[in-house]
Tab-separated table of C-alpha atoms in Angstrom:
chain	number	residue	atom	x	y	z
A	1	UNK	CA	96.009	77.615	84.510
A	2	UNK	CA	99.455	79.006	83.788
A	3	UNK	CA	99.060	82.443	85.368
A	4	UNK	CA	96.309	82.144	87.966
A	5	UNK	CA	97.283	85.331	89.812
A	6	UNK	CA	97.616	87.686	86.852
A	7	UNK	CA	96.691	91.308	87.589
A	8	UNK	CA	93.190	92.501	86.615
A	9	UNK	CA	93.225	95.303	84.085
A	10	UNK	CA	90.301	97.419	85.351
A	11	UNK	CA	89.868	99.162	88.685
A	12	UNK	CA	93.191	97.956	89.975
A	13	UNK	CA	95.033	99.992	92.645
A	14	UNK	CA	98.528	98.624	93.173
A	15	UNK	CA	99.227	97.730	96.813
A	16	UNK	CA	102.331	98.707	98.736
A	17	UNK	CA	104.956	96.130	97.695
A	18	UNK	CA	105.900	93.591	100.372
A	19	UNK	CA	103.712	95.246	103.006
A	20	UNK	CA	101.590	92.951	105.167
A	21	UNK	CA	98.206	94.287	106.238
A	22	UNK	CA	97.205	92.705	109.532
A	23	UNK	CA	93.434	93.011	109.929
A	24	UNK	CA	92.114	92.525	113.478
A	25	UNK	CA	88.316	92.264	113.664
A	26	UNK	CA	87.087	92.808	117.217
A	27	UNK	CA	83.695	92.323	118.794
A	28	UNK	CA	83.704	92.714	122.587
A	29	UNK	CA	87.170	91.222	122.978
A	30	UNK	CA	88.842	94.309	124.386
A	31	UNK	CA	90.354	92.257	127.214
A	32	UNK	CA	92.505	90.383	124.659
A	33	UNK	CA	92.940	93.062	121.989
A	34	UNK	CA	96.091	94.631	123.429
A	35	UNK	CA	97.817	91.226	123.360
A	36	UNK	CA	96.895	90.794	119.701
A	37	UNK	CA	98.188	94.265	118.796
A	38	UNK	CA	101.391	93.821	120.817
A	39	UNK	CA	102.040	90.501	119.061
A	40	UNK	CA	102.036	92.311	115.710
A	41	UNK	CA	104.236	95.157	116.949
A	42	UNK	CA	106.766	92.526	118.133
A	43	UNK	CA	107.223	91.050	114.643
A	44	UNK	CA	110.729	90.521	113.257
A	45	UNK	CA	109.346	91.627	109.869
A	46	UNK	CA	108.768	95.379	110.050
A	47	UNK	CA	106.887	96.253	106.845
A	48	UNK	CA	103.313	95.942	108.108
A	49	UNK	CA	100.194	97.938	108.914
A	50	UNK	CA	97.586	97.164	111.574
A	51	UNK	CA	93.878	97.763	111.027
A	52	UNK	CA	91.431	97.108	113.868
A	53	UNK	CA	87.823	96.786	112.721
A	54	UNK	CA	85.458	97.372	115.642
A	55	UNK	CA	82.349	95.361	114.782
A	56	UNK	CA	79.984	97.371	116.968
A	57	UNK	CA	81.573	96.448	120.300
A	58	UNK	CA	79.979	97.716	123.513
A	59	UNK	CA	83.115	97.223	125.615
A	60	UNK	CA	86.241	99.429	125.659
A	61	UNK	CA	87.676	98.286	122.299
A	62	UNK	CA	88.060	101.881	121.043
A	63	UNK	CA	89.928	102.911	124.202
A	64	UNK	CA	92.403	100.056	123.772
A	65	UNK	CA	93.164	101.049	120.177
A	66	UNK	CA	93.689	104.706	121.144
A	67	UNK	CA	96.751	103.613	123.113
A	68	UNK	CA	98.524	102.647	119.861
A	69	UNK	CA	99.361	105.441	117.429
A	70	UNK	CA	100.413	102.987	114.695
A	71	UNK	CA	97.034	101.244	114.615
A	72	UNK	CA	94.262	102.348	112.252
A	73	UNK	CA	90.795	102.140	113.830
A	74	UNK	CA	87.683	101.462	111.737
A	75	UNK	CA	84.202	101.278	113.282
A	76	UNK	CA	81.138	99.576	111.804
A	77	UNK	CA	77.738	98.597	113.127
A	78	UNK	CA	77.686	94.976	114.225
A	79	UNK	CA	77.529	92.798	111.110
A	80	UNK	CA	79.558	89.722	112.022
A	81	UNK	CA	83.096	88.461	111.638
A	82	UNK	CA	83.027	87.977	107.855
A	83	UNK	CA	81.764	91.513	107.286
A	84	UNK	CA	84.414	92.933	109.630
A	85	UNK	CA	87.149	91.087	107.763
A	86	UNK	CA	85.822	92.340	104.436
A	87	UNK	CA	85.841	95.886	105.800
A	88	UNK	CA	89.463	95.449	106.846
A	89	UNK	CA	90.292	94.049	103.425
A	90	UNK	CA	88.836	97.137	101.721
A	91	UNK	CA	90.705	99.467	104.075
A	92	UNK	CA	94.053	97.702	103.714
A	93	UNK	CA	96.903	98.670	101.379
A	94	UNK	CA	99.369	95.802	101.723
A	95	UNK	CA	100.440	93.344	99.061
A	96	UNK	CA	99.741	90.576	101.589
A	97	UNK	CA	97.100	90.078	104.271
A	98	UNK	CA	96.793	88.305	107.602
A	99	UNK	CA	93.490	88.128	109.490
A	100	UNK	CA	94.226	88.006	113.216
A	101	UNK	CA	91.261	87.451	115.515
A	102	UNK	CA	91.316	89.834	118.476
A	103	UNK	CA	91.742	87.037	121.023
A	104	UNK	CA	94.611	85.308	119.188
A	105	UNK	CA	98.316	86.199	118.994
A	106	UNK	CA	101.062	86.037	116.413
A	107	UNK	CA	104.474	84.701	117.372
A	108	UNK	CA	107.359	87.091	116.599
A	109	UNK	CA	108.504	85.309	113.429
A	110	UNK	CA	105.030	84.846	111.918
A	111	UNK	CA	105.109	87.500	109.201
A	112	UNK	CA	108.759	86.877	108.329
A	113	UNK	CA	108.012	83.158	107.911
A	114	UNK	CA	105.007	83.853	105.707
A	115	UNK	CA	106.832	86.337	103.477
A	116	UNK	CA	109.782	83.973	103.108
A	117	UNK	CA	107.430	81.163	102.014
A	118	UNK	CA	105.678	83.481	99.569
A	119	UNK	CA	108.988	84.414	97.984
A	120	UNK	CA	109.901	80.756	97.659
A	121	UNK	CA	106.464	79.951	96.204
A	122	UNK	CA	105.399	82.983	94.145
A	123	UNK	CA	102.726	80.948	92.372
A	124	UNK	CA	100.715	80.503	95.581
A	125	UNK	CA	97.556	82.354	96.586
A	126	UNK	CA	98.262	81.803	100.277
A	127	UNK	CA	100.719	80.076	102.585
A	128	UNK	CA	99.732	78.588	105.935
A	129	UNK	CA	101.462	77.233	109.012
A	130	UNK	CA	100.748	75.729	112.415
A	131	UNK	CA	99.636	77.166	115.729
A	132	UNK	CA	99.547	76.208	119.354
A	133	UNK	CA	96.330	76.260	121.347
A	134	UNK	CA	96.022	78.403	124.475
A	135	UNK	CA	93.306	78.934	127.048
A	136	UNK	CA	91.764	82.209	128.172
A	137	UNK	CA	94.723	82.817	130.490
A	138	UNK	CA	97.341	82.152	127.815
A	139	UNK	CA	98.428	78.711	129.062
A	140	UNK	CA	99.258	76.259	126.283
A	141	UNK	CA	96.817	73.352	125.987
A	142	UNK	CA	97.394	69.804	124.744
A	143	UNK	CA	96.080	69.324	121.227
A	144	UNK	CA	96.090	66.668	118.509
A	145	UNK	CA	98.814	66.576	115.874
A	146	UNK	CA	98.493	69.201	113.184
A	147	UNK	CA	98.815	67.991	109.621
A	148	UNK	CA	101.047	69.417	106.969
A	149	UNK	CA	99.504	68.940	103.524
A	150	UNK	CA	102.091	68.947	100.752
A	151	UNK	CA	99.790	68.585	97.733
A	152	UNK	CA	96.130	68.392	96.707
A	153	UNK	CA	95.043	70.800	99.407
A	154	UNK	CA	91.520	71.031	98.024
A	155	UNK	CA	91.139	67.268	98.252
A	156	UNK	CA	92.326	67.351	101.873
A	157	UNK	CA	89.751	70.016	102.766
A	158	UNK	CA	87.044	68.187	100.872
A	159	UNK	CA	87.568	65.096	103.050
A	160	UNK	CA	86.385	67.050	106.054
A	161	UNK	CA	87.814	69.237	108.763
A	162	UNK	CA	90.679	71.543	107.983
A	163	UNK	CA	94.430	71.366	108.260
A	164	UNK	CA	94.362	75.127	108.977
A	165	UNK	CA	93.436	75.540	112.630
A	166	UNK	CA	93.915	79.253	113.125
A	167	UNK	CA	93.086	82.068	110.659
A	168	UNK	CA	96.211	83.973	111.698
A	169	UNK	CA	98.465	81.210	110.360
A	170	UNK	CA	97.431	82.110	106.795
A	171	UNK	CA	99.181	84.836	104.800
A	172	UNK	CA	97.206	85.723	101.656
A	173	UNK	CA	98.376	87.316	98.477
A	174	UNK	CA	96.066	90.312	98.249
A	175	UNK	CA	95.421	89.781	94.576
A	176	UNK	CA	93.576	86.504	95.180
A	177	UNK	CA	90.563	88.392	96.535
A	178	UNK	CA	90.100	90.027	93.126
A	179	UNK	CA	89.345	86.554	91.812
A	180	UNK	CA	87.430	84.792	94.598
A	181	UNK	CA	85.853	87.699	96.462
A	182	UNK	CA	85.952	88.067	100.232
A	183	UNK	CA	84.397	86.238	103.175
A	184	UNK	CA	80.764	85.172	102.904
A	185	UNK	CA	78.805	87.198	105.509
A	186	UNK	CA	75.841	84.808	105.326
A	187	UNK	CA	77.850	81.969	106.909
A	188	UNK	CA	78.355	81.932	110.678
A	189	UNK	CA	80.943	79.964	112.685
A	190	UNK	CA	82.674	78.738	109.504
A	191	UNK	CA	83.907	81.998	108.060
A	192	UNK	CA	87.255	80.632	106.850
A	193	UNK	CA	86.477	77.148	105.545
A	194	UNK	CA	84.409	78.151	102.479
A	195	UNK	CA	87.120	80.623	101.442
A	196	UNK	CA	89.817	77.949	101.728
A	197	UNK	CA	87.720	75.679	99.525
A	198	UNK	CA	87.175	78.369	96.887
A	199	UNK	CA	90.859	79.220	96.733
A	200	UNK	CA	92.381	75.723	96.845
A	201	UNK	CA	89.947	74.501	94.200
A	202	UNK	CA	91.461	76.758	91.535
A	203	UNK	CA	94.795	78.076	92.833
A	204	UNK	CA	98.066	76.767	94.249
A	205	UNK	CA	98.750	77.121	97.972
A	206	UNK	CA	101.571	76.037	100.270
A	207	UNK	CA	101.639	74.824	103.868
A	208	UNK	CA	104.565	74.598	106.279
A	209	UNK	CA	104.814	73.156	109.787
A	210	UNK	CA	106.320	76.069	111.701
A	211	UNK	CA	104.296	77.281	114.692
A	212	UNK	CA	103.572	80.961	114.048
A	213	UNK	CA	100.445	81.809	116.065
A	214	UNK	CA	98.573	81.126	119.285
A	215	UNK	CA	94.932	80.168	118.913
A	216	UNK	CA	92.793	80.901	121.962
A	217	UNK	CA	90.109	78.382	122.826
A	218	UNK	CA	87.253	79.423	125.078
A	219	UNK	CA	85.061	77.088	127.113
A	220	UNK	CA	81.918	78.602	125.604
A	221	UNK	CA	83.040	77.852	122.047
A	222	UNK	CA	82.296	74.146	122.566
A	223	UNK	CA	78.774	74.519	123.850
A	224	UNK	CA	76.344	72.322	121.935
A	225	UNK	CA	74.542	75.258	120.312
A	226	UNK	CA	77.835	76.560	118.871
A	227	UNK	CA	78.870	73.106	117.658
A	228	UNK	CA	75.498	72.680	115.970
A	229	UNK	CA	75.820	76.068	114.243
A	230	UNK	CA	79.346	75.234	113.114
A	231	UNK	CA	78.239	71.851	111.805
A	232	UNK	CA	75.309	73.370	109.912
A	233	UNK	CA	77.513	76.028	108.293
A	234	UNK	CA	80.243	73.544	107.394
A	235	UNK	CA	77.774	71.172	105.772
A	236	UNK	CA	76.323	74.061	103.750
A	237	UNK	CA	79.790	75.039	102.500
A	238	UNK	CA	80.568	71.397	101.810
A	239	UNK	CA	77.350	70.825	99.870
A	240	UNK	CA	78.146	73.846	97.698
A	241	UNK	CA	81.072	71.860	96.243
A	242	UNK	CA	78.884	69.133	94.736
A	243	UNK	CA	78.441	70.608	91.272
A	244	UNK	CA	82.202	70.942	90.955
A	245	UNK	CA	83.131	67.475	92.255
A	246	UNK	CA	80.356	65.221	90.911
A	247	UNK	CA	82.064	64.504	87.581
A	248	UNK	CA	85.361	63.433	89.189
A	249	UNK	CA	85.451	60.050	90.971
A	250	UNK	CA	88.334	61.011	93.316
A	251	UNK	CA	86.570	64.212	94.274
A	252	UNK	CA	83.274	62.358	94.809
A	253	UNK	CA	85.002	59.889	97.113
A	254	UNK	CA	86.574	62.720	99.102
A	255	UNK	CA	83.236	64.550	99.152
A	256	UNK	CA	81.481	61.513	100.626
A	257	UNK	CA	84.201	61.191	103.277
A	258	UNK	CA	83.768	64.874	104.095
A	259	UNK	CA	80.030	64.476	104.477
A	260	UNK	CA	80.590	61.650	106.978
A	261	UNK	CA	83.140	63.755	108.837
A	262	UNK	CA	80.893	66.772	109.302
A	263	UNK	CA	77.864	64.648	110.169
A	264	UNK	CA	79.540	62.203	112.575
A	265	UNK	CA	83.231	62.782	113.351
A	266	UNK	CA	83.113	66.527	113.913
A	267	UNK	CA	80.512	66.386	116.736
A	268	UNK	CA	82.543	63.607	118.386
A	269	UNK	CA	85.798	65.610	118.243
A	270	UNK	CA	84.054	68.647	119.690
A	271	UNK	CA	82.526	66.516	122.460
A	272	UNK	CA	86.007	65.216	123.322
A	273	UNK	CA	87.368	68.750	123.458
A	274	UNK	CA	84.510	69.931	125.644
A	275	UNK	CA	85.084	67.011	128.057
A	276	UNK	CA	88.747	68.010	128.335
A	277	UNK	CA	87.728	71.584	129.107
A	278	UNK	CA	85.366	70.408	131.834
A	279	UNK	CA	87.958	68.044	133.314
A	280	UNK	CA	90.538	70.830	133.369
A	281	UNK	CA	88.144	73.079	135.264
A	282	UNK	CA	86.517	70.562	137.622
A	283	UNK	CA	88.890	67.681	138.401
A	284	UNK	CA	92.190	67.893	140.306
A	285	UNK	CA	95.429	67.500	138.277
A	286	UNK	CA	96.265	64.157	139.924
A	287	UNK	CA	92.827	62.595	139.421
A	288	UNK	CA	92.416	58.997	138.233
A	289	UNK	CA	89.442	58.785	135.888
A	290	UNK	CA	87.576	55.856	134.334
A	291	UNK	CA	85.992	56.758	131.000
A	292	UNK	CA	83.375	54.772	129.099
A	293	UNK	CA	85.429	55.185	125.934
A	294	UNK	CA	83.913	52.539	123.704
A	295	UNK	CA	87.532	51.942	122.674
A	296	UNK	CA	88.207	55.584	121.649
A	297	UNK	CA	91.579	56.298	123.283
A	298	UNK	CA	91.276	59.991	122.385
A	299	UNK	CA	88.846	60.265	125.304
A	300	UNK	CA	91.708	59.446	127.692
A	301	UNK	CA	93.741	62.577	126.882
A	302	UNK	CA	92.579	64.442	129.969
A	303	UNK	CA	95.198	67.173	130.317
A	304	UNK	CA	97.429	65.160	132.630
A	305	UNK	CA	94.783	63.286	134.604
A	306	UNK	CA	95.184	59.525	134.493
A	307	UNK	CA	92.508	58.130	132.229
A	308	UNK	CA	91.503	54.450	132.205
A	309	UNK	CA	89.310	52.649	129.719
A	310	UNK	CA	86.053	51.502	131.283
A	311	UNK	CA	85.621	48.642	131.092
A	312	UNK	CA	89.158	47.384	130.479
A	313	UNK	CA	90.802	43.997	130.254
A	314	UNK	CA	91.944	42.493	133.498
A	315	UNK	CA	95.701	42.711	133.810
A	316	UNK	CA	98.444	42.448	136.368
A	317	UNK	CA	98.027	45.100	139.018
A	318	UNK	CA	101.670	45.996	138.384
A	319	UNK	CA	101.146	46.819	134.709
A	320	UNK	CA	103.515	45.958	131.855
A	321	UNK	CA	107.171	45.047	132.484
A	322	UNK	CA	109.326	47.928	131.236
A	323	UNK	CA	112.844	47.070	132.454
A	324	UNK	CA	114.653	44.982	135.032
A	325	UNK	CA	117.936	44.807	136.894
A	326	UNK	CA	119.440	46.063	140.126
A	327	UNK	CA	119.908	49.470	138.563
A	328	UNK	CA	119.889	51.035	135.146
A	329	UNK	CA	118.732	53.765	132.841
A	330	UNK	CA	116.462	53.147	129.847
A	331	UNK	CA	114.966	55.613	127.382
A	332	UNK	CA	111.338	55.159	126.502
A	333	UNK	CA	110.361	55.141	122.843
A	334	UNK	CA	108.717	58.360	121.637
A	335	UNK	CA	105.133	57.457	122.549
A	336	UNK	CA	104.381	59.850	125.414
A	337	UNK	CA	101.429	62.004	124.358
A	338	UNK	CA	100.491	65.464	125.577
A	339	UNK	CA	97.631	65.275	128.048
A	340	UNK	CA	98.438	61.688	129.087
A	341	UNK	CA	99.903	60.396	132.371
A	342	UNK	CA	101.918	57.184	132.779
A	343	UNK	CA	102.820	55.415	136.029
A	344	UNK	CA	106.183	53.682	136.520
A	345	UNK	CA	106.647	51.416	139.543
A	346	UNK	CA	109.832	49.811	140.887
A	347	UNK	CA	109.491	46.432	142.604
A	348	UNK	CA	112.194	44.511	144.486
A	349	UNK	CA	112.681	41.874	147.159
A	350	UNK	CA	113.315	38.178	146.846
A	351	UNK	CA	110.300	37.616	144.607
A	352	UNK	CA	110.228	41.211	143.318
A	353	UNK	CA	106.824	41.809	144.922
A	354	UNK	CA	107.763	44.698	147.230
A	355	UNK	CA	106.818	48.124	145.882
A	356	UNK	CA	109.931	50.265	146.336
A	357	UNK	CA	108.992	53.438	144.455
A	358	UNK	CA	106.320	54.868	142.187
A	359	UNK	CA	106.558	57.709	139.679
A	360	UNK	CA	104.058	59.567	137.472
A	361	UNK	CA	105.281	60.809	134.076
A	362	UNK	CA	103.190	63.379	132.244
A	363	UNK	CA	103.234	64.459	128.639
A	364	UNK	CA	102.560	68.170	128.193
A	365	UNK	CA	102.147	70.585	125.309
A	366	UNK	CA	104.492	73.106	126.922
A	367	UNK	CA	106.446	72.223	130.081
A	368	UNK	CA	107.401	75.838	130.834
A	369	UNK	CA	103.827	77.075	131.186
A	370	UNK	CA	102.212	73.934	132.585
A	371	UNK	CA	104.923	72.567	134.887
A	372	UNK	CA	104.108	74.979	137.700
A	373	UNK	CA	100.657	73.430	138.062
A	374	UNK	CA	101.093	69.856	136.969
A	375	UNK	CA	104.725	68.763	137.126
A	376	UNK	CA	105.823	65.773	139.172
A	377	UNK	CA	108.667	66.511	141.602
A	378	UNK	CA	111.731	64.324	141.201
A	379	UNK	CA	112.756	62.635	144.428
A	380	UNK	CA	116.465	62.095	145.165
A	381	UNK	CA	117.713	58.677	146.163
A	382	UNK	CA	116.432	57.709	149.576
A	383	UNK	CA	118.714	56.831	152.453
A	384	UNK	CA	118.354	53.181	151.523
A	385	UNK	CA	119.540	53.996	147.984
A	386	UNK	CA	116.220	53.342	146.239
A	387	UNK	CA	115.854	55.577	143.174
A	388	UNK	CA	113.233	56.013	140.456
A	389	UNK	CA	113.345	59.131	138.289
A	390	UNK	CA	112.352	60.337	134.817
A	391	UNK	CA	114.224	63.050	132.942
A	392	UNK	CA	112.552	65.049	131.506
A	393	UNK	CA	109.302	65.063	133.425
A	394	UNK	CA	106.939	66.569	132.352
A	395	UNK	CA	107.787	65.368	128.850
A	396	UNK	CA	107.472	67.918	125.999
A	397	UNK	CA	105.051	66.423	123.483
A	398	UNK	CA	103.644	69.311	121.484
A	399	UNK	CA	104.086	68.478	117.802
A	400	UNK	CA	105.223	64.858	118.199
A	401	UNK	CA	105.053	62.247	120.982
A	402	UNK	CA	107.885	62.665	123.456
A	403	UNK	CA	110.331	60.382	125.251
A	404	UNK	CA	111.972	60.331	128.660
A	405	UNK	CA	114.784	58.491	130.398
A	406	UNK	CA	113.837	56.219	133.323
A	407	UNK	CA	116.605	55.682	135.896
A	408	UNK	CA	116.251	53.280	138.816
A	409	UNK	CA	118.124	51.503	141.576
A	410	UNK	CA	116.950	49.013	144.192
A	411	UNK	CA	119.583	50.413	146.540
A	412	UNK	CA	121.063	47.112	147.684
A	413	UNK	CA	122.135	45.392	144.468
A	414	UNK	CA	119.148	43.046	144.403
A	415	UNK	CA	117.225	42.371	141.225
A	416	UNK	CA	114.423	44.837	140.532
A	417	UNK	CA	111.675	45.276	137.963
A	418	UNK	CA	110.187	48.481	136.588
A	419	UNK	CA	106.570	48.272	135.458
A	420	UNK	CA	104.607	50.692	133.302
A	421	UNK	CA	100.916	51.287	133.860
A	422	UNK	CA	98.984	53.454	131.425
A	423	UNK	CA	95.376	53.555	130.347
A	424	UNK	CA	95.000	49.804	130.172
A	425	UNK	CA	93.434	47.938	127.267
A	426	UNK	CA	89.791	48.405	126.359
A	427	UNK	CA	87.876	45.228	127.152
A	428	UNK	CA	86.335	45.153	123.686
A	429	UNK	CA	83.007	43.843	124.928
A	430	UNK	CA	80.251	45.264	127.076
A	431	UNK	CA	79.117	43.909	130.435
A	432	UNK	CA	76.489	41.205	130.213
A	433	UNK	CA	74.185	43.035	132.629
A	434	UNK	CA	74.013	45.745	135.266
A	435	UNK	CA	75.522	43.522	137.945
A	436	UNK	CA	78.631	42.892	135.853
A	437	UNK	CA	78.874	46.618	135.017
A	438	UNK	CA	78.728	47.445	138.726
A	439	UNK	CA	81.343	44.809	139.592
A	440	UNK	CA	83.705	46.217	136.963
A	441	UNK	CA	83.228	49.740	138.272
A	442	UNK	CA	83.857	48.712	141.864
A	443	UNK	CA	86.954	46.775	140.769
A	444	UNK	CA	88.286	49.912	139.067
A	445	UNK	CA	87.475	51.966	142.165
A	446	UNK	CA	89.402	49.571	144.404
A	447	UNK	CA	92.415	50.012	142.086
A	448	UNK	CA	92.342	53.748	142.627
A	449	UNK	CA	89.819	55.212	140.166
A	450	UNK	CA	88.233	58.325	141.669
A	451	UNK	CA	85.866	59.542	138.947
A	452	UNK	CA	83.677	57.993	136.256
A	453	UNK	CA	82.999	59.860	133.015
A	454	UNK	CA	80.208	58.716	130.734
A	455	UNK	CA	80.523	60.701	127.468
A	456	UNK	CA	77.394	61.564	125.490
A	457	UNK	CA	78.429	58.986	122.900
A	458	UNK	CA	78.065	56.353	125.642
A	459	UNK	CA	74.839	57.614	127.206
A	460	UNK	CA	73.273	54.367	125.986
A	461	UNK	CA	74.949	52.801	129.031
A	462	UNK	CA	72.451	54.566	131.239
A	463	UNK	CA	69.538	53.201	129.216
A	464	UNK	CA	70.801	49.651	128.725
A	465	UNK	CA	72.001	49.213	132.314
A	466	UNK	CA	69.134	50.760	134.261
A	467	UNK	CA	69.991	48.979	137.535
A	468	UNK	CA	73.636	50.074	137.180
A	469	UNK	CA	72.511	53.648	136.584
A	470	UNK	CA	70.294	53.687	139.680
A	471	UNK	CA	73.080	52.293	141.882
A	472	UNK	CA	75.662	54.798	140.612
A	473	UNK	CA	73.305	57.765	140.946
A	474	UNK	CA	72.188	56.616	144.391
A	475	UNK	CA	75.663	55.988	145.771
A	476	UNK	CA	77.914	58.596	144.116
A	477	UNK	CA	77.725	62.332	143.675
A	478	UNK	CA	77.045	63.680	140.172
A	479	UNK	CA	79.404	66.644	139.738
A	480	UNK	CA	78.779	67.312	136.032
A	481	UNK	CA	75.716	66.615	133.938
A	482	UNK	CA	75.823	68.353	130.568
A	483	UNK	CA	73.570	67.364	127.708
A	484	UNK	CA	75.442	66.336	124.535
A	485	UNK	CA	78.744	66.217	126.460
A	486	UNK	CA	79.101	63.978	129.524
A	487	UNK	CA	78.118	62.969	133.026
A	488	UNK	CA	80.830	62.782	135.707
A	489	UNK	CA	80.453	60.902	138.984
A	490	UNK	CA	82.713	61.395	141.995
A	491	UNK	CA	83.390	57.839	143.154
A	492	UNK	CA	84.863	59.068	146.413
A	493	UNK	CA	81.791	60.988	147.512
A	494	UNK	CA	78.466	59.484	148.477
A	495	UNK	CA	75.401	61.216	147.081
A	496	UNK	CA	73.636	60.702	150.388
């Protein structure tokens, strides 16, 4: 298709050249709406219009909008997010469009970045970028790596999931909607994904890796009923691609992978995210947590809490040797992940068995916003000269794993050894019976583990090890029990 974005000849009203229409659908999100509007008004690119579509809100959405003379307010009876976006699309006059959810925020360079990419890639129907994830208070949360897809975007979407995390990171060429239509109001929870599929199937798009928006994640969005609705809608949109892909072997292969993703991987990823949310709300920042991971290390990214595989291979109580010498400074490789905590210990003495100092190093998505709650204070050299520090700490690890510099001194010129202790190594096999499971748990508890998390994916533990289950439930307090998510036991508190 040589000119996929040619102008239709009938019923065409030319948009305002270079203007970006920012459509903000809002349903009972008045408490966040001002932040969304302010984020648009703060843009470095000034040729924009703002349209707030009130989707039948019963809060004070209208009052918030009245505070901004530059914002156009459109009211409709409640019809859902897709309908509200379509209403905003019809009301808009810009050559380009951005759909900003009322609880999300644009970063100041978002529109300028999108317009620049569009000018560099005039053949594209939309350009998209990256976002960072924030909580209801605006604090930046750890998140997995975001992908940048350079080609075959449709194939990437067909394989399952989406490389576009946040609707506001997409800047559309208005004209594309004349060809593909708007958002499908019959689909709930997956309003964007079907549109991405329709566009990337027939038109060129471009993605970049600049962070241009903040995507707000709410605890309620990961409840099992919402995940089930999202999964059902995604599978429906995915199934709708079959007639197009069935004659192409590469597309069929990607389609099959996508089916597996939405049926199996997606619920697991959402379960992991929900566990993190619960841990953030219920467990202290310095908690040490054993997780029945089944070997899935992603379950150990607990927003700074120390996560251990359960069960894990027996290893030296010191951990893995990182460096040695009377003093020194060594940079770690770039493997420190956001949400993970690593322990460094300095040993000295004649047989290097005396613990001289211990230090926790945390990887964080944003050290400025998170450090106040979860940073680890750096201690100066003691009077005896012993020193163990990490700079930086916390370690920035937003887009890529981070690194830090470990500096140590035994204080008296004697040989020392620095050990690293992380999550341990998954044992790879299951306990032979309930007695062995209990022994492994008690061994972990003696080493400092304070909580046990059994994710829903590992609930079979409670069925296969009935005696283990009875002993744990009888001896330790259950602080979380959520169907389809996890059970958490407090190993420091008796249930009696």
